[in-house]
Amino acid sequence: MARHLITSALPYINGIKHLGNLVGSQLPADLYARYLRGRGHEVMFICATDEHGTPAELAAAKTGEAVADYCARMHGEQAALARGFGLSFDHYGRSSSDRNRALTQHFAGRLADHGYISEVSEKQVYSIDDARFLPDRYIEGTCPNCGYDKARGDQCENCTKLLDPTDLIDPRSAISGSTNLEVRETKHLYLRQSALKDQIAAWIDSKTDWPILTTSIARKWLNDGDGLQDRGITRDVQWGVPVKRGDKDWPGMEGKVFYVWFDAPIEYIAATAEWADANGKTDADWRRWWRKDEGAEDVTYTQFMGKDNVPFHTLSFPATLIGSDEPWRMVDYIKSFNYLTYAGGQFSTSQGRGVFMDHALEILPADYWRWWLLSHAPESGDSEFTWENFQQSVNKDLADVLGNFVSRITKFCRSKFGETVPEGGAYGPEERALIEALTTRIRAYEGFMADMEVRKSAAELRAIWVLGNEYLQSAAPWSSFKTDPEKAAMQVRLGLNLIRLYAVLSAPFIPFTAKAMAEAMGTADAGWPDDVEQAMMALQAGHAFTTPDNLFAKITDDQRAEWEDRFKGVRK
RNA sequence: GGGCCUGUAGCUCAAUUGGUUAGAGCAGGGCGCUCAUAACGCCUUGGUUGCGGGUUCAAGUCCUGCCGGGCCUACCA
């Protein structure tokens, strides 16, 4: 039994997340966490809402709420949706928590004490009417290159040219449209990543088993141009962790907050502390997951994230941990994902494009989404969601292959033997061949799951389901029942045990259905089939079961057409 | 502009890292079965691996040039 710390990238607070967000981090992280728990490992699975920064302030202003109220409300909504999707976080924290505030300030203090913080005076665009400094992308104007009139201060979306805000013709605030802008001087703290470059590079070089997607992004930042650049870690906004040096004030930094990307990854640690607080645990209980000097030496730490998050997890967060000169557990493996696309374009929270978590649960149970998203996870490249593919996959894999298997065996047993596991008969060559085939495939499944090969795991699980149908077809208990009822009894008993086996194996992918299957079989035995032959004797003759309703209703063509139409535009 | 990723059957993806005849699922075709959600099983049709060069005994895999798609480019997160 090993100890596994698992974190999912933190979903940003400003709205309901879409399926692309879900499949890029939280869902595969949940798959892995559930699998490891199923194998009996000790797991700490952490996620949280990422609540600070300009977009949260603007989203709150739009609804007229105070930003703290807005975040509290949205956290509640996101937490409810996470539960709806069966995301089995040990704790779903908030980056605005007291724990994170204290820890973020602690790290900043440690970094400053070790000379890894510098103060930099810089000029930034200030909007007098908005009463705030504007990040480059919140300044709009006419592109000097192509004349596009909605170019952003960082880049023109029309001609893709990189810009400085001062390049724009007729610049205006993207928030209010005000042209009442001026350049002001402001002072910020910078994390001296350049001074930590060699240590980070050596650390990245040691990760030879990481996906190319992950290491290549890190190397680009490490080696591009003059190498890893120092990074501003404070901002002139209201909503964030106030800048402090440990628990002391930071002269000259009054009224400023830490940059959201500085405090967000620290929330992985803080959320574990929140877990302790929420469950009556001690500090030692959470620190044994994070501090190598307090028990975390044997922890394996895995992070899940979309590819856009990689630089922060391979560079700035490690720089924070290394620079603190404290023995924090650093990530052992980063599993990163490409993007899920929707009807040829991107899912977009800001544009309301695609299918969102709340709407998804309105129209279908979570397991449908979990299965499709995981079995099509964008691991090797971007992958596309289409309603036709979704309908076909779900109907075939879940309704026909798995659901119908459960249906045929339970209904046959009910009509011939009643709702009790029948007794009699002994295994023949077919049963031994089945157990051998199951063993081979289950071992392969375990290998893929351990390697976080999500799509391959799904394909293997499906193949395991198919074995059940193949067996029934060749064993044909409906025929043997006529000539040799004891043989049919044995075959059916094996079939019922297959349902329990499938419940155990499938739980990481489709936890709700797995639970329904186990309950129908009247068992709480979730023992992992280390020995398949043993596992096929979990349900003994005389054990009562119930015949479940169909586990999965098929998606009809009418439904597909309706949803295709409903979700083709922009979220209201 | 620069960097990285990517292009394999109608569709979604594999291919043990350069090694026999490029494999699965879905969709299509045929046969079988009748327990089951018109479900299941078996068989089967589909590929000049984007295009052109090159290296090699051997290239989907390595190099190079085109063409297409995507991501990142440090002040969105």
XYZ file of C-alpha atoms (C1' of nucleotides) in Angstrom:
649
model
C 0.000 0.000 0.000
C 1.400 3.316 -1.117
C 0.490 6.920 -0.416
C -0.669 9.037 -3.328
C -1.188 12.771 -3.369
C -3.238 13.826 -6.382
C -4.141 17.354 -7.389
C -6.279 18.626 -10.205
C -5.661 22.034 -11.728
C -7.903 24.531 -10.008
C -10.981 25.601 -11.978
C -11.281 29.352 -12.175
C -14.172 30.874 -10.296
C -15.771 33.022 -12.994
C -18.538 30.778 -14.183
C -19.676 27.211 -14.731
C -16.938 25.108 -16.290
C -17.400 23.365 -19.623
C -16.689 19.779 -20.572
C -13.260 20.741 -21.886
C -12.215 21.976 -18.463
C -13.608 18.851 -16.892
C -11.778 16.369 -19.111
C -8.525 18.328 -18.958
C -7.875 17.864 -15.277
C -10.583 17.085 -12.743
C -12.104 14.050 -14.415
C -8.906 12.108 -15.211
C -7.594 13.011 -11.760
C -10.754 11.514 -10.286
C -10.324 8.388 -12.408
C -6.831 7.932 -11.058
C -7.811 8.669 -7.461
C -10.696 6.217 -7.577
C -8.524 3.542 -9.133
C -5.791 3.883 -6.524
C -8.326 3.816 -3.703
C -9.868 0.734 -5.277
C -6.478 -0.932 -5.148
C -6.261 -0.138 -1.443
C -3.786 2.722 -1.549
C -3.990 5.735 0.718
C -5.052 8.684 -1.410
C -5.310 12.418 -0.801
C -7.174 13.978 -3.722
C -7.263 17.754 -3.677
C -8.951 20.391 -5.769
C -10.173 23.939 -5.121
C -11.607 26.952 -6.835
C -9.093 29.516 -8.030
C -10.765 32.728 -6.961
C -8.445 35.690 -7.233
C -7.617 38.078 -10.026
C -9.146 40.571 -12.391
C -11.685 38.295 -14.136
C -13.291 37.433 -10.788
C -13.605 41.109 -9.931
C -15.162 41.888 -13.271
C -17.552 38.936 -13.125
C -18.721 40.055 -9.685
C -19.156 43.637 -10.875
C -21.331 42.336 -13.674
C -23.734 40.617 -11.283
C -23.602 43.503 -8.818
C -22.298 41.337 -5.998
C -19.354 41.969 -3.738
C -16.520 39.869 -5.099
C -16.281 37.806 -1.912
C -20.003 37.013 -2.108
C -19.760 36.202 -5.772
C -16.903 33.803 -5.168
C -18.673 32.135 -2.258
C -21.747 31.592 -4.386
C -19.835 30.320 -7.397
C -17.760 28.029 -5.215
C -20.992 26.511 -3.950
C -22.251 25.989 -7.475
C -19.023 24.468 -8.698
C -18.817 22.210 -5.659
C -22.367 20.983 -6.287
C -21.558 20.238 -9.921
C -18.375 18.450 -8.907
C -20.466 16.225 -6.648
C -22.926 15.756 -9.488
C -20.139 14.422 -11.672
C -18.893 12.179 -8.900
C -15.585 13.950 -8.476
C -14.307 12.346 -5.314
C -12.144 15.093 -3.879
C -11.042 14.551 -0.322
C -11.352 18.292 -0.122
C -12.580 20.962 -2.492
C -11.005 24.103 -1.157
C -10.923 27.794 -1.944
C -7.853 29.801 -2.824
C -9.364 32.700 -0.887
C -9.200 30.717 2.362
C -7.367 31.916 5.464
C -5.099 28.919 5.112
C -4.010 29.973 1.665
C -3.601 33.583 2.673
C -1.240 32.613 5.481
C 0.685 30.083 3.434
C 1.085 32.399 0.438
C 2.435 35.123 2.696
C 4.692 32.572 4.336
C 6.204 31.538 1.005
C 6.710 35.137 -0.043
C 8.518 35.811 3.225
C 10.753 32.773 2.836
C 11.579 33.708 -0.737
C 12.431 37.261 0.300
C 14.599 36.018 3.179
C 16.596 33.936 0.733
C 17.056 36.741 -1.755
C 14.648 35.440 -4.378
C 12.413 38.495 -4.422
C 13.249 41.784 -6.061
C 11.291 45.019 -6.235
C 10.762 46.477 -9.665
C 9.295 49.809 -10.626
C 7.409 49.714 -13.883
C 5.019 51.730 -15.941
C 1.498 50.439 -16.490
C -1.646 51.698 -18.105
C -4.124 53.048 -15.570
C -7.787 53.674 -16.343
C -8.969 56.687 -14.420
C -12.673 55.964 -14.965
C -12.345 52.305 -13.981
C -10.072 53.271 -11.092
C -7.768 50.363 -11.801
C -4.622 49.363 -13.578
C -5.382 47.484 -16.769
C -3.620 44.279 -17.718
C -2.482 44.464 -21.334
C -5.297 42.339 -22.632
C -7.879 44.594 -21.028
C -6.832 47.430 -23.268
C -8.407 47.588 -26.700
C -7.648 49.721 -29.691
C -6.858 49.751 -33.357
C -4.042 47.499 -34.505
C -1.175 49.522 -35.996
C -0.396 46.570 -38.212
C -3.693 45.614 -39.815
C -6.161 48.277 -38.698
C -8.410 45.829 -36.810
C -10.316 47.958 -34.316
C -10.661 45.395 -31.517
C -7.001 44.519 -31.083
C -5.959 43.746 -27.523
C -2.990 45.297 -25.789
C -1.064 42.036 -25.831
C -1.924 40.752 -29.280
C -4.092 41.498 -32.267
C -6.514 38.605 -32.720
C -7.009 39.519 -36.343
C -3.437 39.525 -37.621
C -1.917 37.690 -34.593
C 0.843 40.288 -34.245
C 2.187 40.650 -30.706
C 1.680 44.142 -29.378
C 2.415 46.445 -26.506
C -0.522 48.456 -25.177
C 1.262 51.636 -26.192
C 1.310 50.429 -29.809
C -2.467 50.633 -30.058
C -4.099 53.492 -31.903
C -6.916 55.106 -29.894
C -6.526 52.811 -26.875
C -9.493 52.331 -24.584
C -10.430 50.275 -21.566
C -11.934 46.940 -22.540
C -13.935 47.072 -19.334
C -15.696 50.417 -19.674
C -14.651 51.643 -23.085
C -13.169 54.709 -21.468
C -10.323 56.416 -23.300
C -9.376 58.276 -20.147
C -6.140 56.322 -19.723
C -2.707 57.234 -18.521
C 0.590 55.528 -17.862
C 1.462 55.371 -14.194
C 4.452 54.160 -12.325
C 3.898 51.271 -9.921
C 6.148 49.009 -7.877
C 5.912 45.226 -7.871
C 7.601 42.197 -6.399
C 9.307 39.823 -8.803
C 10.142 36.211 -8.174
C 13.754 35.835 -9.279
C 13.226 32.705 -11.305
C 16.407 33.467 -13.218
C 18.404 32.806 -10.054
C 16.727 29.411 -9.713
C 17.009 28.489 -13.371
C 19.788 25.925 -13.003
C 18.050 24.137 -10.159
C 14.767 24.026 -12.044
C 16.459 22.884 -15.244
C 18.215 20.081 -13.384
C 14.927 19.070 -11.804
C 13.160 19.022 -15.193
C 16.041 17.047 -16.705
C 15.592 14.416 -14.017
C 11.988 13.822 -15.151
C 12.781 11.537 -18.035
C 9.431 9.766 -17.937
C 7.302 12.882 -18.342
C 5.276 13.391 -21.507
C 6.940 15.446 -24.216
C 4.041 17.864 -24.050
C 5.057 18.681 -20.503
C 8.843 18.846 -20.705
C 9.004 20.595 -24.049
C 6.922 23.488 -22.771
C 9.130 23.771 -19.701
C 12.341 23.632 -21.737
C 11.106 26.293 -24.083
C 10.628 28.703 -21.212
C 13.916 27.728 -19.609
C 15.992 28.182 -22.733
C 14.178 30.657 -24.897
C 15.987 33.937 -25.475
C 17.800 34.989 -22.316
C 16.422 31.998 -20.448
C 13.947 31.866 -17.631
C 12.721 35.340 -16.795
C 11.846 36.803 -13.425
C 8.151 37.043 -12.934
C 5.974 39.656 -11.305
C 4.067 38.099 -8.420
C 2.050 41.093 -7.243
C -0.791 43.073 -8.777
C -2.586 46.351 -8.213
C -6.014 44.854 -7.689
C -8.270 44.563 -4.660
C -9.199 40.901 -4.588
C -6.343 38.650 -3.622
C -3.938 37.712 -0.878
C -2.619 40.961 0.619
C 1.108 41.314 0.153
C 2.897 40.493 3.377
C 6.321 39.203 4.209
C 5.351 36.240 6.331
C 3.183 37.786 9.019
C 4.839 41.199 8.716
C 3.861 44.175 6.620
C 5.818 44.783 3.459
C 6.756 48.460 3.284
C 5.905 49.995 -0.052
C 3.501 47.166 -0.973
C 0.461 48.448 0.862
C -2.815 47.851 -0.939
C -1.319 45.337 -3.339
C -2.092 41.648 -3.585
C -0.200 38.618 -4.809
C -0.692 37.599 -8.398
C -3.265 34.855 -8.744
C -0.760 32.481 -10.285
C 1.481 32.867 -7.285
C -1.171 31.902 -4.761
C -3.175 29.379 -6.812
C -0.725 26.430 -6.736
C 0.035 27.127 -3.087
C -3.650 26.401 -2.567
C -2.914 22.735 -3.302
C -1.099 22.710 0.004
C -3.497 25.073 1.745
C -6.519 23.032 0.641
C -4.992 20.008 2.327
C -4.790 22.097 5.481
C -8.428 23.092 4.910
C -9.195 19.384 4.704
C -7.626 18.897 8.109
C -9.595 21.821 9.536
C -12.857 20.531 8.093
C -12.362 17.003 9.399
C -11.099 17.582 12.892
C -7.539 16.656 11.981
C -4.314 18.172 13.192
C -1.662 20.085 11.292
C 0.495 16.981 11.405
C -2.234 15.130 9.502
C -1.959 17.368 6.478
C 1.762 18.069 6.736
C 2.547 14.372 6.381
C 1.349 14.756 2.787
C 3.512 17.752 1.990
C 6.532 17.995 4.205
C 9.287 15.521 3.507
C 10.590 16.064 7.036
C 7.178 15.254 8.481
C 6.220 12.081 6.689
C 5.847 12.957 3.000
C 9.078 11.286 1.928
C 7.150 8.230 0.705
C 4.318 10.178 -0.941
C 3.922 9.988 -4.713
C 2.570 13.288 -5.971
C 0.746 13.458 -9.315
C -0.708 16.585 -10.892
C -3.367 16.703 -13.622
C -3.805 19.742 -15.835
C -4.492 21.149 -19.270
C -1.480 22.075 -21.354
C -2.028 25.797 -20.745
C -1.181 25.233 -17.084
C 2.137 23.519 -17.656
C 4.508 26.530 -17.346
C 3.174 27.406 -13.927
C 3.502 23.855 -12.637
C 6.909 23.142 -14.138
C 8.529 26.521 -13.466
C 6.977 29.119 -11.185
C 5.458 26.805 -8.576
C 8.632 24.691 -8.354
C 10.608 27.947 -8.124
C 8.432 28.920 -5.169
C 8.992 25.599 -3.423
C 12.708 25.355 -4.153
C 13.291 28.990 -3.273
C 11.601 28.565 0.094
C 14.466 26.279 1.107
C 11.992 24.117 2.985
C 11.486 20.397 2.342
C 8.177 20.535 0.475
C 7.018 17.563 -1.549
C 7.459 18.398 -5.230
C 5.454 16.849 -8.013
C 6.582 13.432 -9.217
C 4.508 13.218 -12.366
C 2.557 15.750 -14.393
C -0.206 14.377 -16.569
C -1.167 17.072 -19.033
C -3.954 17.111 -21.577
C -4.649 18.797 -24.866
C -7.945 20.472 -25.552
C -11.362 19.108 -26.279
C -12.902 21.019 -29.152
C -16.553 21.522 -29.943
C -17.979 21.509 -33.450
C -14.716 22.606 -34.995
C -13.922 25.368 -32.513
C -12.883 25.725 -28.927
C -15.029 25.339 -25.883
C -15.042 28.802 -24.355
C -16.171 29.945 -20.931
C -16.018 33.613 -21.829
C -17.884 33.154 -25.095
C -20.313 30.622 -23.658
C -19.535 28.145 -26.402
C -20.030 24.417 -25.976
C -21.617 22.190 -23.342
C -21.290 23.208 -19.711
C -21.301 21.053 -16.617
C -24.708 22.183 -15.379
C -26.443 21.665 -18.728
C -24.717 18.330 -19.215
C -26.186 17.000 -15.970
C -29.599 18.381 -16.865
C -29.846 16.203 -19.935
C -28.005 13.009 -18.974
C -26.581 11.216 -15.934
C -22.935 11.886 -15.085
C -21.715 8.430 -16.102
C -22.620 9.019 -19.739
C -20.360 12.074 -19.785
C -17.655 10.483 -17.726
C -17.460 7.517 -20.040
C -17.367 9.477 -23.260
C -14.992 12.134 -22.007
C -12.532 9.681 -20.508
C -12.628 7.215 -23.393
C -11.928 10.146 -25.737
C -9.562 12.085 -23.484
C -7.344 14.444 -25.515
C -4.075 12.752 -24.635
C -2.094 12.723 -27.871
C -3.680 15.769 -29.456
C -6.789 17.873 -29.356
C -9.946 15.786 -29.731
C -13.359 16.812 -30.864
C -16.745 16.410 -29.253
C -19.540 15.733 -31.692
C -23.060 14.740 -30.760
C -23.071 11.920 -33.266
C -19.906 10.385 -31.864
C -21.201 10.858 -28.336
C -24.481 9.154 -29.138
C -22.834 6.237 -30.910
C -20.188 5.631 -28.262
C -22.518 5.849 -25.316
C -25.227 3.703 -26.876
C -22.820 1.046 -28.023
C -20.421 0.879 -25.104
C -22.690 1.553 -22.161
C -26.168 0.467 -23.235
C -25.366 -2.419 -25.586
C -22.140 -3.885 -24.292
C -22.369 -3.333 -20.530
C -25.996 -2.488 -19.781
C -27.420 -5.219 -21.925
C -25.021 -7.765 -20.470
C -26.329 -7.067 -16.985
C -29.854 -7.153 -18.302
C -29.614 -10.484 -20.099
C -27.981 -12.390 -17.280
C -30.176 -11.069 -14.472
C -33.400 -11.488 -16.413
C -32.518 -14.968 -17.526
C -31.704 -16.000 -13.985
C -34.871 -14.445 -12.629
C -37.049 -16.333 -15.077
C -35.334 -19.717 -14.670
C -33.997 -19.761 -11.113
C -35.511 -16.758 -9.372
C -33.578 -13.836 -7.926
C -31.100 -15.967 -6.061
C -27.650 -17.088 -7.159
C -28.311 -20.684 -8.315
C -26.316 -23.639 -7.113
C -24.771 -26.668 -8.719
C -22.523 -27.482 -11.641
C -18.772 -27.215 -12.074
C -16.452 -25.251 -14.310
C -15.519 -26.676 -17.681
C -12.978 -25.562 -20.279
C -15.034 -22.536 -21.307
C -15.069 -21.163 -17.790
C -11.354 -21.726 -17.344
C -10.700 -19.974 -20.655
C -12.852 -17.054 -19.559
C -10.983 -16.687 -16.297
C -7.699 -16.797 -18.140
C -8.827 -14.168 -20.626
C -10.160 -11.982 -17.832
C -6.900 -12.270 -15.947
C -4.866 -11.201 -18.961
C -7.049 -8.220 -19.657
C -7.407 -7.127 -16.052
C -3.622 -7.126 -15.668
C -3.403 -5.002 -18.818
C -6.074 -2.681 -17.458
C -4.127 -2.256 -14.243
C -1.013 -1.392 -16.226
C -2.758 1.273 -18.270
C -4.428 2.757 -15.219
C -1.164 2.896 -13.293
C 0.408 4.698 -16.262
C -2.580 7.055 -16.525
C -3.172 5.942 -20.102
C -6.764 7.020 -19.964
C -8.036 6.069 -23.402
C -6.228 2.749 -23.383
C -7.663 1.973 -19.969
C -11.156 2.672 -21.275
C -10.608 0.457 -24.314
C -9.334 -2.351 -22.084
C -12.281 -2.043 -19.726
C -14.651 -2.229 -22.640
C -12.876 -5.348 -23.875
C -13.386 -6.856 -20.426
C -17.114 -6.169 -20.709
C -17.152 -7.800 -24.141
C -15.694 -10.987 -22.662
C -18.926 -11.395 -20.731
C -21.040 -11.273 -23.866
C -18.706 -13.629 -25.685
C -18.922 -16.093 -22.826
C -22.696 -15.987 -22.674
C -22.904 -16.489 -26.404
C -20.747 -19.594 -26.367
C -21.967 -21.010 -23.050
C -25.599 -20.387 -24.053
C -27.247 -21.133 -20.697
C -30.626 -20.861 -22.406
C -29.706 -24.018 -24.304
C -27.965 -25.890 -21.498
C -30.919 -25.178 -19.221
C -33.038 -27.509 -21.329
C -30.667 -30.481 -21.096
C -28.500 -29.827 -18.041
C -29.999 -27.306 -15.573
C -27.033 -27.646 -13.188
C -24.683 -26.557 -15.917
C -26.926 -23.605 -16.691
C -26.927 -22.756 -12.981
C -23.130 -22.697 -12.935
C -23.052 -20.520 -16.025
C -25.519 -18.080 -14.590
C -23.714 -17.978 -11.265
C -20.559 -17.082 -13.126
C -22.456 -14.411 -15.045
C -23.790 -12.837 -11.880
C -20.294 -12.784 -10.441
C -19.143 -11.057 -13.607
C -21.562 -8.251 -12.820
C -19.973 -7.781 -9.414
C -16.528 -7.931 -10.989
C -17.518 -5.323 -13.548
C -18.863 -3.074 -10.826
C -15.475 -3.121 -9.121
C -13.442 -2.630 -12.284
C -15.725 0.020 -13.767
C -16.141 2.163 -10.674
C -13.318 4.592 -11.559
C -15.011 5.376 -14.869
C -18.704 5.117 -14.056
C -19.031 5.238 -10.264
C -22.787 5.764 -10.131
C -23.591 2.808 -12.339
C -20.977 0.694 -10.594
C -22.739 1.400 -7.327
C -26.092 0.449 -8.835
C -24.615 -2.802 -10.114
C -23.119 -3.698 -6.739
C -26.391 -2.872 -5.005
C -28.369 -4.975 -7.444
C -26.032 -7.859 -6.680
C -26.658 -7.211 -2.994
C -22.995 -6.938 -2.189
C -20.673 -4.406 -0.639
C -17.675 -6.521 -1.581
C -15.515 -4.190 -3.674
C -12.468 -6.405 -3.416
C -10.072 -5.988 -6.308
C -9.679 -9.158 -8.417
C -6.021 -9.878 -7.720
C -7.076 -13.489 -8.154
C -9.808 -13.638 -10.764
C -10.858 -17.203 -9.981
C -11.406 -16.214 -6.362
C -13.206 -13.082 -7.433
C -15.671 -15.157 -9.430
C -16.789 -16.884 -6.239
C -17.668 -13.702 -4.355
C -21.378 -14.338 -4.815
C -22.201 -17.793 -3.531
C -25.191 -19.971 -4.282
C -28.246 -18.862 -2.344
C -27.208 -15.178 -2.331
C -30.139 -12.910 -3.191
C -29.966 -10.223 -5.847
C -32.357 -7.878 -7.582
C -32.835 -7.359 -11.287
C -32.040 -3.729 -11.999
C -33.884 -1.570 -14.477
C -31.899 -0.953 -17.606
C -28.684 0.683 -16.498
C -28.454 2.966 -19.510
C -31.224 4.314 -21.689
C -30.096 4.879 -25.226
C -29.800 8.327 -26.692
C -32.399 8.593 -29.426
C -31.909 10.375 -32.714
C -34.536 12.896 -31.668
C -32.684 13.682 -28.456
C -29.439 14.073 -30.310
C -31.008 16.450 -32.802
C -32.614 18.449 -30.032
C -29.385 18.814 -28.074
C -27.379 19.556 -31.172
C -29.734 22.419 -31.815
C -29.922 23.586 -28.221
C -26.170 23.769 -27.762
C -25.117 25.093 -31.116
C -25.162 28.738 -30.122
C -23.969 30.701 -27.179
C -24.734 29.957 -23.563
C -27.322 32.326 -22.221
C 7.861 36.145 -36.590
C 9.785 32.177 -33.046
C 9.050 27.466 -30.438
C 6.480 22.982 -29.689
C 2.781 19.372 -30.994
C 0.082 17.105 -34.885
C -1.588 14.772 -39.922
C -2.471 6.666 -40.177
C -9.349 3.079 -42.921
C -15.667 7.040 -43.917
C -15.200 8.377 -38.115
C -12.359 7.996 -33.189
C -7.707 6.115 -32.183
C -3.299 2.003 -31.824
C 1.369 0.459 -33.651
C 6.301 -2.756 -27.919
C 10.350 3.784 -29.636
C 13.901 1.749 -36.836
C 12.169 -4.602 -37.580
C 7.644 -9.931 -40.612
C 1.770 -9.001 -44.187
C 0.218 -1.145 -40.425
C -3.938 -3.042 -36.033
C -8.703 -2.097 -32.750
C -13.641 0.066 -31.874
C -17.629 2.481 -34.500
C -20.029 2.896 -39.221
C -20.892 -0.531 -43.947
C -21.712 -5.977 -45.797
C -22.758 -11.329 -44.708
C -23.965 -15.381 -41.314
C -25.532 -17.210 -36.591
C -28.248 -16.875 -31.846
C -33.059 -15.875 -29.310
C -31.290 -14.982 -22.592
C -31.272 -9.607 -23.421
C -32.231 -2.491 -24.199
C -34.057 -4.914 -32.552
C -29.585 -6.207 -27.897
C -25.266 -10.294 -28.383
C -21.590 -13.477 -31.118
C -18.783 -14.913 -35.532
C -16.923 -13.632 -40.338
C -15.923 -9.618 -43.627
C -15.124 -4.945 -47.109
C -12.014 -0.428 -46.124
C -5.033 2.301 -45.825
C 0.504 4.562 -51.811
C 0.497 6.214 -43.210
C -0.859 14.678 -46.013
C 2.769 15.523 -50.438
C 8.006 15.440 -52.474
C 13.071 14.234 -51.608
C 16.895 11.803 -48.452
C 19.473 8.284 -44.752
C 19.210 2.827 -43.943
C 19.624 -4.130 -45.194
C 14.877 -2.135 -43.278
C 10.957 4.144 -42.431
C 4.121 5.268 -40.100
C 8.590 5.851 -36.961
C 14.859 9.352 -38.333
C 16.551 13.931 -41.563
C 14.903 17.769 -45.087
C 11.418 20.861 -47.971
C 6.472 21.983 -48.935
C 0.907 21.806 -47.521
C -2.916 21.535 -43.645
C -4.587 21.589 -38.223
C -3.548 23.031 -33.081
C -1.167 25.207 -28.802
C 2.240 28.536 -26.402
C 4.946 33.096 -26.804
C 5.904 35.277 -19.869
C 0.316 41.398 -17.624
C -6.277 36.284 -18.902
C -6.327 32.371 -15.976
